[in-house]
mmCIF file with all atom_site columns, C-alpha atoms in Angstrom:
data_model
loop_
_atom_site.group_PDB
_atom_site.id
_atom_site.type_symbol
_atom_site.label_atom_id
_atom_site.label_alt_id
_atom_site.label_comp_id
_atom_site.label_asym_id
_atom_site.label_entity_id
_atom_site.label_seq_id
_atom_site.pdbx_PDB_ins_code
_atom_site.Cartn_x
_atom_site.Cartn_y
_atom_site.Cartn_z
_atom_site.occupancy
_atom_site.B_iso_or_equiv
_atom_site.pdbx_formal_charge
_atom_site.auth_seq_id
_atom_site.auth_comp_id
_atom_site.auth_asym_id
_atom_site.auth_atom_id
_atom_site.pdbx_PDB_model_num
ATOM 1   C CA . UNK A 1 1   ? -14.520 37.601  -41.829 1.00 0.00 ? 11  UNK A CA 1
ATOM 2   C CA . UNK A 1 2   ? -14.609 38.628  -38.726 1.00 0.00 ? 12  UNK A CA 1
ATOM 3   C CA . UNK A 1 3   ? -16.548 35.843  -37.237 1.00 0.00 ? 13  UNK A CA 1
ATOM 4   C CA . UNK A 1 4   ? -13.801 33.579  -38.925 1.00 0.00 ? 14  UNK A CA 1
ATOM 5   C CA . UNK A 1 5   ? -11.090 35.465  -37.064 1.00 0.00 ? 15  UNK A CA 1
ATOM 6   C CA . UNK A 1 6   ? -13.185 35.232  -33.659 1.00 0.00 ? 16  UNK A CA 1
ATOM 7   C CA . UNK A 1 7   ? -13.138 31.614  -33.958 1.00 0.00 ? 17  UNK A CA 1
ATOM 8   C CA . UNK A 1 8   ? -9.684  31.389  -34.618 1.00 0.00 ? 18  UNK A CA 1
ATOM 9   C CA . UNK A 1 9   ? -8.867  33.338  -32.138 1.00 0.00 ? 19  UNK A CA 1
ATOM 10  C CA . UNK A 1 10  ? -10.452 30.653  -29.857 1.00 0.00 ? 20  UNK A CA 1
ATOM 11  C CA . UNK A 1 11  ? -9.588  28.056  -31.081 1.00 0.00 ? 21  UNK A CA 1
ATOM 12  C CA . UNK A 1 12  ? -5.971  29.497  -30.511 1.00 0.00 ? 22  UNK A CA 1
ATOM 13  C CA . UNK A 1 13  ? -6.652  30.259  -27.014 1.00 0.00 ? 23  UNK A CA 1
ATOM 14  C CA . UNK A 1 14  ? -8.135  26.695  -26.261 1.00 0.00 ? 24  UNK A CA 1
ATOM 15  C CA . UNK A 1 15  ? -5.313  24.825  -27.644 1.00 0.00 ? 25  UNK A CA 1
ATOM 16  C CA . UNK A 1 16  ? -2.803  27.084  -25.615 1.00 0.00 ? 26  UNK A CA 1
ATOM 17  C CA . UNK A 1 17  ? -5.226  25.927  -22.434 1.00 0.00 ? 27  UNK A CA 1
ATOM 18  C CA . UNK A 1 18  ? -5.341  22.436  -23.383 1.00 0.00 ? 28  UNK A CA 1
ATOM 19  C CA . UNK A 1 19  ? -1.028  22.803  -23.725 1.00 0.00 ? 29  UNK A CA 1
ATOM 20  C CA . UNK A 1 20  ? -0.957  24.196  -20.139 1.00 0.00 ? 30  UNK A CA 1
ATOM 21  C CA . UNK A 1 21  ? -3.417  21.322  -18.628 1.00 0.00 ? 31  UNK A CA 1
ATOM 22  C CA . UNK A 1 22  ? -1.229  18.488  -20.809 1.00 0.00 ? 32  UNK A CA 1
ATOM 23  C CA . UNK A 1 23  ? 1.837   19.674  -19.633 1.00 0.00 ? 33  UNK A CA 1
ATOM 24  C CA . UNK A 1 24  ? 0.808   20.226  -15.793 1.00 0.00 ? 34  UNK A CA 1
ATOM 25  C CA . UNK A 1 25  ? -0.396  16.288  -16.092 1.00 0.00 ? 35  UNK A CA 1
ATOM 26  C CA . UNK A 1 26  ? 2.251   14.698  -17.748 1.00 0.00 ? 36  UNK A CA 1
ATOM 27  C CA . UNK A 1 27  ? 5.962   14.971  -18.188 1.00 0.00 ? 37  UNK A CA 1
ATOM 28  C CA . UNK A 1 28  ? 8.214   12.989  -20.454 1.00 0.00 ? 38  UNK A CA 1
ATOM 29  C CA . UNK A 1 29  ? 11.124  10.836  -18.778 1.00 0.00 ? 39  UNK A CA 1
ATOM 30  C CA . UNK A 1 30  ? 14.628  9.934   -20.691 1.00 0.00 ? 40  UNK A CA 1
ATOM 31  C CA . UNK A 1 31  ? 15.430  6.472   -19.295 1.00 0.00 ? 41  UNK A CA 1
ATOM 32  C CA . UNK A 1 32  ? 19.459  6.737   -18.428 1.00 0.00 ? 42  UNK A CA 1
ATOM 33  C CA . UNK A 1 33  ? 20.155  3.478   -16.688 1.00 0.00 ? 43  UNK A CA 1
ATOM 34  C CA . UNK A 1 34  ? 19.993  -0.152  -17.130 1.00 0.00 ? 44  UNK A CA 1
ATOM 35  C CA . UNK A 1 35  ? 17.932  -1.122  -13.922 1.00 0.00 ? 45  UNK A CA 1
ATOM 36  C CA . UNK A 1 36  ? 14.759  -1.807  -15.404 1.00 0.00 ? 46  UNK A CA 1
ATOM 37  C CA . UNK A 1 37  ? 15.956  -4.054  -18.485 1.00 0.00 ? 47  UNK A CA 1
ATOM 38  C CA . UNK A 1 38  ? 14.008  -5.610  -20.160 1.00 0.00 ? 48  UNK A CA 1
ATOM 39  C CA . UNK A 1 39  ? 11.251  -3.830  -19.526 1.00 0.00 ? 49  UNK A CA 1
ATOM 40  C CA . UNK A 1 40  ? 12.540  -0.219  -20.326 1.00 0.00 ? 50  UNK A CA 1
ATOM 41  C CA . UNK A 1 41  ? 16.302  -0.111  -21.931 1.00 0.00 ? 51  UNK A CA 1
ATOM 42  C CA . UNK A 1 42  ? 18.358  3.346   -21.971 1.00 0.00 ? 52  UNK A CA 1
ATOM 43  C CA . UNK A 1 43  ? 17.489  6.020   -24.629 1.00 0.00 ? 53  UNK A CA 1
ATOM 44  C CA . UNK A 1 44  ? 14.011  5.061   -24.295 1.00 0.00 ? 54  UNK A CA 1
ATOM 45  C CA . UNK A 1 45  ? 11.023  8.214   -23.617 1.00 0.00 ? 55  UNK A CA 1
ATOM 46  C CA . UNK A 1 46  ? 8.387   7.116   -21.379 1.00 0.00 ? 56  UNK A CA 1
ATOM 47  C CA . UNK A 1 47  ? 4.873   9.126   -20.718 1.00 0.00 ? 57  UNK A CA 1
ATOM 48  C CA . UNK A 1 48  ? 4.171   9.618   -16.854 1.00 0.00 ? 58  UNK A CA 1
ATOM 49  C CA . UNK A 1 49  ? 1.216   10.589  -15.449 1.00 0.00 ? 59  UNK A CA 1
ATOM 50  C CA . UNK A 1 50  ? 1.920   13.190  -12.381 1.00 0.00 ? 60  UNK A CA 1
ATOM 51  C CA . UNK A 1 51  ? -0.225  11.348  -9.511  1.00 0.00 ? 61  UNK A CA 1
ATOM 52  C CA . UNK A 1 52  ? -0.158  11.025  -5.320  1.00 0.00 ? 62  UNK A CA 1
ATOM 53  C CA . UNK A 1 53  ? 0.802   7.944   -3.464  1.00 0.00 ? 63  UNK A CA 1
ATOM 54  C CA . UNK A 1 54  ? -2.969  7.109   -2.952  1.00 0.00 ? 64  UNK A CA 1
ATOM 55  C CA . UNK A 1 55  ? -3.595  6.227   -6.534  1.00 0.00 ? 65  UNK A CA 1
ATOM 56  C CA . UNK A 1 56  ? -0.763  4.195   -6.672  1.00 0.00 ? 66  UNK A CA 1
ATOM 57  C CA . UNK A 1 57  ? -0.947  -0.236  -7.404  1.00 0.00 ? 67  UNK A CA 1
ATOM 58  C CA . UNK A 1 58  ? 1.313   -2.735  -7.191  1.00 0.00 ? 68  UNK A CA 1
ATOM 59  C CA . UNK A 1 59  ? 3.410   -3.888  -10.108 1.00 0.00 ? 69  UNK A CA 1
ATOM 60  C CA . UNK A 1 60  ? 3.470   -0.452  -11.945 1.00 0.00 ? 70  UNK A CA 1
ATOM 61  C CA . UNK A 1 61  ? 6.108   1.405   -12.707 1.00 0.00 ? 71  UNK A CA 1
ATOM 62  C CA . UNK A 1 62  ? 6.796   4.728   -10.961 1.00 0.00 ? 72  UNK A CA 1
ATOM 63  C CA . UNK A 1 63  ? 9.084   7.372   -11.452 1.00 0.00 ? 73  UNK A CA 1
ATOM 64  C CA . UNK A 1 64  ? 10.615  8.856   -8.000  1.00 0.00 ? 74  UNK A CA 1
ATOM 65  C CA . UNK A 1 65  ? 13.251  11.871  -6.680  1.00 0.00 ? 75  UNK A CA 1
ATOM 66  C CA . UNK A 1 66  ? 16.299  9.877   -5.622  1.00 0.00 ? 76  UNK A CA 1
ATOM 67  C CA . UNK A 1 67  ? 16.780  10.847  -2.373  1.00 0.00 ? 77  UNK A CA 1
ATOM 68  C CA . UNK A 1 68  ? 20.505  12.819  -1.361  1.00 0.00 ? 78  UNK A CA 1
ATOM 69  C CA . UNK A 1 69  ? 21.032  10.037  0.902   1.00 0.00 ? 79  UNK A CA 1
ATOM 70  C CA . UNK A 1 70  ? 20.751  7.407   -1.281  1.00 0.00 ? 80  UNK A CA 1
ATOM 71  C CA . UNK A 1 71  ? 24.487  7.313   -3.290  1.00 0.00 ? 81  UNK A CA 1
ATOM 72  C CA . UNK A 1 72  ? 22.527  5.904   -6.678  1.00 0.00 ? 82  UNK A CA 1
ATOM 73  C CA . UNK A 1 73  ? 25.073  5.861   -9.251  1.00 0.00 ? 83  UNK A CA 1
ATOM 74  C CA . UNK A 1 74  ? 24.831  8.372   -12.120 1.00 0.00 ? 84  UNK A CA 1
ATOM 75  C CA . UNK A 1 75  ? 24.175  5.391   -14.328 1.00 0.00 ? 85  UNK A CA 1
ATOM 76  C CA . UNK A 1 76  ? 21.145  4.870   -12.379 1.00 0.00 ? 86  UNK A CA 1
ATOM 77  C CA . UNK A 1 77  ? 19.336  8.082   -12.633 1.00 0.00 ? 87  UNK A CA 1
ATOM 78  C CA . UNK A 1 78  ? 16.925  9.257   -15.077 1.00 0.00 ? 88  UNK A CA 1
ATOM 79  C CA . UNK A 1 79  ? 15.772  12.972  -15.599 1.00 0.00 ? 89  UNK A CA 1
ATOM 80  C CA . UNK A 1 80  ? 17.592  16.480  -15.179 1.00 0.00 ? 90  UNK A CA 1
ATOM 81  C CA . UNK A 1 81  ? 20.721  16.574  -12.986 1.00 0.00 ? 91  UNK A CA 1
ATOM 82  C CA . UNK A 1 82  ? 20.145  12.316  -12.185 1.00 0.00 ? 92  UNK A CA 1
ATOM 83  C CA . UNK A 1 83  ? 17.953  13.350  -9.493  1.00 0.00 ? 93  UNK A CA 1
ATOM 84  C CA . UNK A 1 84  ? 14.991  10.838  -10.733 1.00 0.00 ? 94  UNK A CA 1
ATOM 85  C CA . UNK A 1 85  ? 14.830  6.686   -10.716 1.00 0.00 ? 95  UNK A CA 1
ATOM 86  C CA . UNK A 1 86  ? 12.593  4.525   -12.243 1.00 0.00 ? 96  UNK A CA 1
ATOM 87  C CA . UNK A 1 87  ? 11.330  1.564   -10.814 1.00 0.00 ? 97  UNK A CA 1
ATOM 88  C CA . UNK A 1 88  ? 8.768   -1.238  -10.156 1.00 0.00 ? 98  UNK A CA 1
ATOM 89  C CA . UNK A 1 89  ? 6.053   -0.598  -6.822  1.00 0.00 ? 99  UNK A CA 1
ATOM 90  C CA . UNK A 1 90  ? 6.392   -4.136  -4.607  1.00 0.00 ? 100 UNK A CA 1
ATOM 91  C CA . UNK A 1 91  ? 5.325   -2.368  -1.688  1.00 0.00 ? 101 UNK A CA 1
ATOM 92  C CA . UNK A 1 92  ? 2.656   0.291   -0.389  1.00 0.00 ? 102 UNK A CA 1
ATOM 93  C CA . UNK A 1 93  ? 1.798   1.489   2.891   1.00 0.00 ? 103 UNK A CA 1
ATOM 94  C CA . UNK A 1 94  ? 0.341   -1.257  5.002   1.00 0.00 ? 104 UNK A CA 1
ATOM 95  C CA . UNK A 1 95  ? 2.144   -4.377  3.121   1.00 0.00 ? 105 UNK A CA 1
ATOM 96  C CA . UNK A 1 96  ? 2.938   -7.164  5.442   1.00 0.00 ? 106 UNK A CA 1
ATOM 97  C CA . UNK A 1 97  ? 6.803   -7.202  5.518   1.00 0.00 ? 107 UNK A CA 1
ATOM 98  C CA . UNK A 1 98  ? 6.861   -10.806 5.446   1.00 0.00 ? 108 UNK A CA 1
ATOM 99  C CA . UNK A 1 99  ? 6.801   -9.980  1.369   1.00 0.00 ? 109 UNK A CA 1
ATOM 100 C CA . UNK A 1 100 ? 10.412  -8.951  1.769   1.00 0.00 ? 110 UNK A CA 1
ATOM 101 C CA . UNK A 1 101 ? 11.741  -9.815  4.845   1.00 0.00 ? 111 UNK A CA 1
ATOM 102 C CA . UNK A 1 102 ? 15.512  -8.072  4.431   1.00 0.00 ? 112 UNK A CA 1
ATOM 103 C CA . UNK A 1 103 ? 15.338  -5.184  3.457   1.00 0.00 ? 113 UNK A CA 1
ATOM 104 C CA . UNK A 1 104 ? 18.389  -3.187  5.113   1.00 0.00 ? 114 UNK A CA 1
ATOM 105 C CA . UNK A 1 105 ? 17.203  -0.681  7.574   1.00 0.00 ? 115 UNK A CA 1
ATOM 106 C CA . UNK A 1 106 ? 13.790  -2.475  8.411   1.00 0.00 ? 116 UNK A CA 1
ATOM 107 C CA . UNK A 1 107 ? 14.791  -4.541  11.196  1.00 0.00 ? 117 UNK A CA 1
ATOM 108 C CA . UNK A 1 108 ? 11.759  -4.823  13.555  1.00 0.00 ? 118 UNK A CA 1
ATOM 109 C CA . UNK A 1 109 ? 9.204   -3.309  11.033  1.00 0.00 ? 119 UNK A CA 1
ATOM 110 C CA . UNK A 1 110 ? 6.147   -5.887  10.288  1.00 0.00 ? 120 UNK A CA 1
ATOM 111 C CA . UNK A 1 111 ? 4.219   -3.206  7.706   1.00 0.00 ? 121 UNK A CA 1
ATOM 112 C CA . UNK A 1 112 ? 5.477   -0.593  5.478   1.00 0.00 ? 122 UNK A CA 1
ATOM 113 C CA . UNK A 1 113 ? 5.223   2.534   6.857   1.00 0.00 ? 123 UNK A CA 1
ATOM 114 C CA . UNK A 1 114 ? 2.610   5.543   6.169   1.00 0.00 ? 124 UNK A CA 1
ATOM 115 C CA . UNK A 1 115 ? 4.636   7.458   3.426   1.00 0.00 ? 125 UNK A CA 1
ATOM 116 C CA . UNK A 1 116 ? 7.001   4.998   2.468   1.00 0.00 ? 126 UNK A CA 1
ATOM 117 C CA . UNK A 1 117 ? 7.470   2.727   -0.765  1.00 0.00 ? 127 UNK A CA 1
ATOM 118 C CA . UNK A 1 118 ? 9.160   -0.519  -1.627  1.00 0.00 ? 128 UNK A CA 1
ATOM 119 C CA . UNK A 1 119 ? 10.559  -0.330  -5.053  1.00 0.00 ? 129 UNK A CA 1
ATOM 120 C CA . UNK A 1 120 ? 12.428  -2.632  -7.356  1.00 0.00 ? 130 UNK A CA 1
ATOM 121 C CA . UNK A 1 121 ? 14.204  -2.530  -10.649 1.00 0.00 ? 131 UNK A CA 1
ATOM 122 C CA . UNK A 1 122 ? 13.498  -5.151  -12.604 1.00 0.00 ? 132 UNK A CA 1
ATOM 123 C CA . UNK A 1 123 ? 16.983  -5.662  -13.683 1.00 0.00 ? 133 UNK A CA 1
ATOM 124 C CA . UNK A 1 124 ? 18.783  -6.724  -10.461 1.00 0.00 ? 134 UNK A CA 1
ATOM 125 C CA . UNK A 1 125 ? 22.259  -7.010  -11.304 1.00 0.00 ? 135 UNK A CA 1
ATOM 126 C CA . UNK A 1 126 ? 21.795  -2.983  -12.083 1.00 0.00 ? 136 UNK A CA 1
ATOM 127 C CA . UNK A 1 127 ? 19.559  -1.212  -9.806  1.00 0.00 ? 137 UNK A CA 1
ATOM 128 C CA . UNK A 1 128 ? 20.340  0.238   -6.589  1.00 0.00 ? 138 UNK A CA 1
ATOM 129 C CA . UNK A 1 129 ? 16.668  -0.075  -5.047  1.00 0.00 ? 139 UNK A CA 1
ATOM 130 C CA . UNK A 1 130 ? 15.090  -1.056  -1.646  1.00 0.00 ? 140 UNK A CA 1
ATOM 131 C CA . UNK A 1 131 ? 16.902  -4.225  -1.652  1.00 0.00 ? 141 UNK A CA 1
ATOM 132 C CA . UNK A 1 132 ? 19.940  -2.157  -0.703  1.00 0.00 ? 142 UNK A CA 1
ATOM 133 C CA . UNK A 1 133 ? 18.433  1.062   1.375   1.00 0.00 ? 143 UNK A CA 1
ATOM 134 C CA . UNK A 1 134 ? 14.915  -0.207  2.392   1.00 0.00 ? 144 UNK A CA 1
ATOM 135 C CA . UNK A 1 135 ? 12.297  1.705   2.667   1.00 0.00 ? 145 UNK A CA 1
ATOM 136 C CA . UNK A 1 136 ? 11.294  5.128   -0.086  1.00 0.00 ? 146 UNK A CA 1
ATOM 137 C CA . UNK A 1 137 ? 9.714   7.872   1.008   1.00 0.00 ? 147 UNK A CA 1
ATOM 138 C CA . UNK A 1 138 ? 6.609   8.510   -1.316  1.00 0.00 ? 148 UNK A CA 1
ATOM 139 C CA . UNK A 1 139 ? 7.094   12.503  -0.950  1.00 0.00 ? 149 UNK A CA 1
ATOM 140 C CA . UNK A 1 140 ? 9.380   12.192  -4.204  1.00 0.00 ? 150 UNK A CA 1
ATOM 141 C CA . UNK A 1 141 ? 6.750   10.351  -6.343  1.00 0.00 ? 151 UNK A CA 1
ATOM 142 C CA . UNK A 1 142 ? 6.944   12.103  -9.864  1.00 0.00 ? 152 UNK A CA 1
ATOM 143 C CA . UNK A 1 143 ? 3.987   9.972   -11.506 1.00 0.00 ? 153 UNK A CA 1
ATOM 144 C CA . UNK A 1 144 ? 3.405   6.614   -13.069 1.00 0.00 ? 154 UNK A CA 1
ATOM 145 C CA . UNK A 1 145 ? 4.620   5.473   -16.536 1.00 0.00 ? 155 UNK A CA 1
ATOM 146 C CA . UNK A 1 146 ? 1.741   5.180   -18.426 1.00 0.00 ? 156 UNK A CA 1
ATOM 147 C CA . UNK A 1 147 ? 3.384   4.348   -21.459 1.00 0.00 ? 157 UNK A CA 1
ATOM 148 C CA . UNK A 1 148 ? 6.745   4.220   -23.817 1.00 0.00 ? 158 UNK A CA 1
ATOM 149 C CA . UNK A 1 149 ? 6.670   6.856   -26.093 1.00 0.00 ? 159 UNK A CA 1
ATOM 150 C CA . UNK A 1 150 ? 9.783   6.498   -28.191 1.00 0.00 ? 160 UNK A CA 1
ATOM 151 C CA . UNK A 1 151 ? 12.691  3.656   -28.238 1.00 0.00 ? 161 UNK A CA 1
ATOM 152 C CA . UNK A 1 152 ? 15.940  4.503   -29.176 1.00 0.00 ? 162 UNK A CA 1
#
């Protein structure tokens, strides 16, 4: 019996470990706004994988702290407070800025800049992205979506 209770025991303490690493990895994201219909539509959950700029690609989907001087509106922002966006990587550190040659604030750039992010929504009637502030900085990366999770 009290083998069986030693095993439990660990098996207890392993799935609280496993909780911790899970939750330290990943977070679950609410999606508020409209700015990356079709692709992700309000109510939705999506899975992100915490992660640095470095293992970031184009064309994936990245959830980022909306920076204070940014004016997103509330519509706009996913997460706790609306201090998160969602939206599409078009641009890393190093891109040619011939890919999107007017983007406000960039006048006189000719790469992206060490730190810095070009994002889009994919809806473009409703997202308030680099088209209209330029460049991100990457020190608010959250993670990647790695997958929906739940539609509403």
């Amino acid at each position: 019996m009290e083998a069986a209770g030693a095993v439990m025991a660990a098996i207890i303490v392993i799935a609280g470990v496993a909780a911790v690493v899970i939750r330290s990895r990943y977070v679950v994201v609410t999606v508020l706004g409209r700015s990356m219909e079709p692709t992700y539509k309000p109510g939705q959950q999506l899975l992100v994988r915490r992660c640095r700029l470095a293992s970031i690609r184009h064309g994936q989907v990245v959830v980022v702290a909306s920076p204070s001087d940014w004016a997103v509106p509330a519509e706009e922002a996913a997460g706790a407070g609306g201090s998160w966006m969602i939206k599409r990587v078009v641009g890393l550190p190093g891109d040619r800025m011939d890919r999107f040659p007017s983007l406000p604030g960039t006048e006189g750039a000719t790469i992206v800049p060490p730190g810095h992010l070009v994002l889009f929504g994919d809806n473009t009637e409703h997202s308030h992205d680099s088209r209209h502030v330029g460049f991100l900085p990457a020190d608010g990366l959250l993670g990647v979506v790695t997958r929906l999770i739940r539609t509403e």
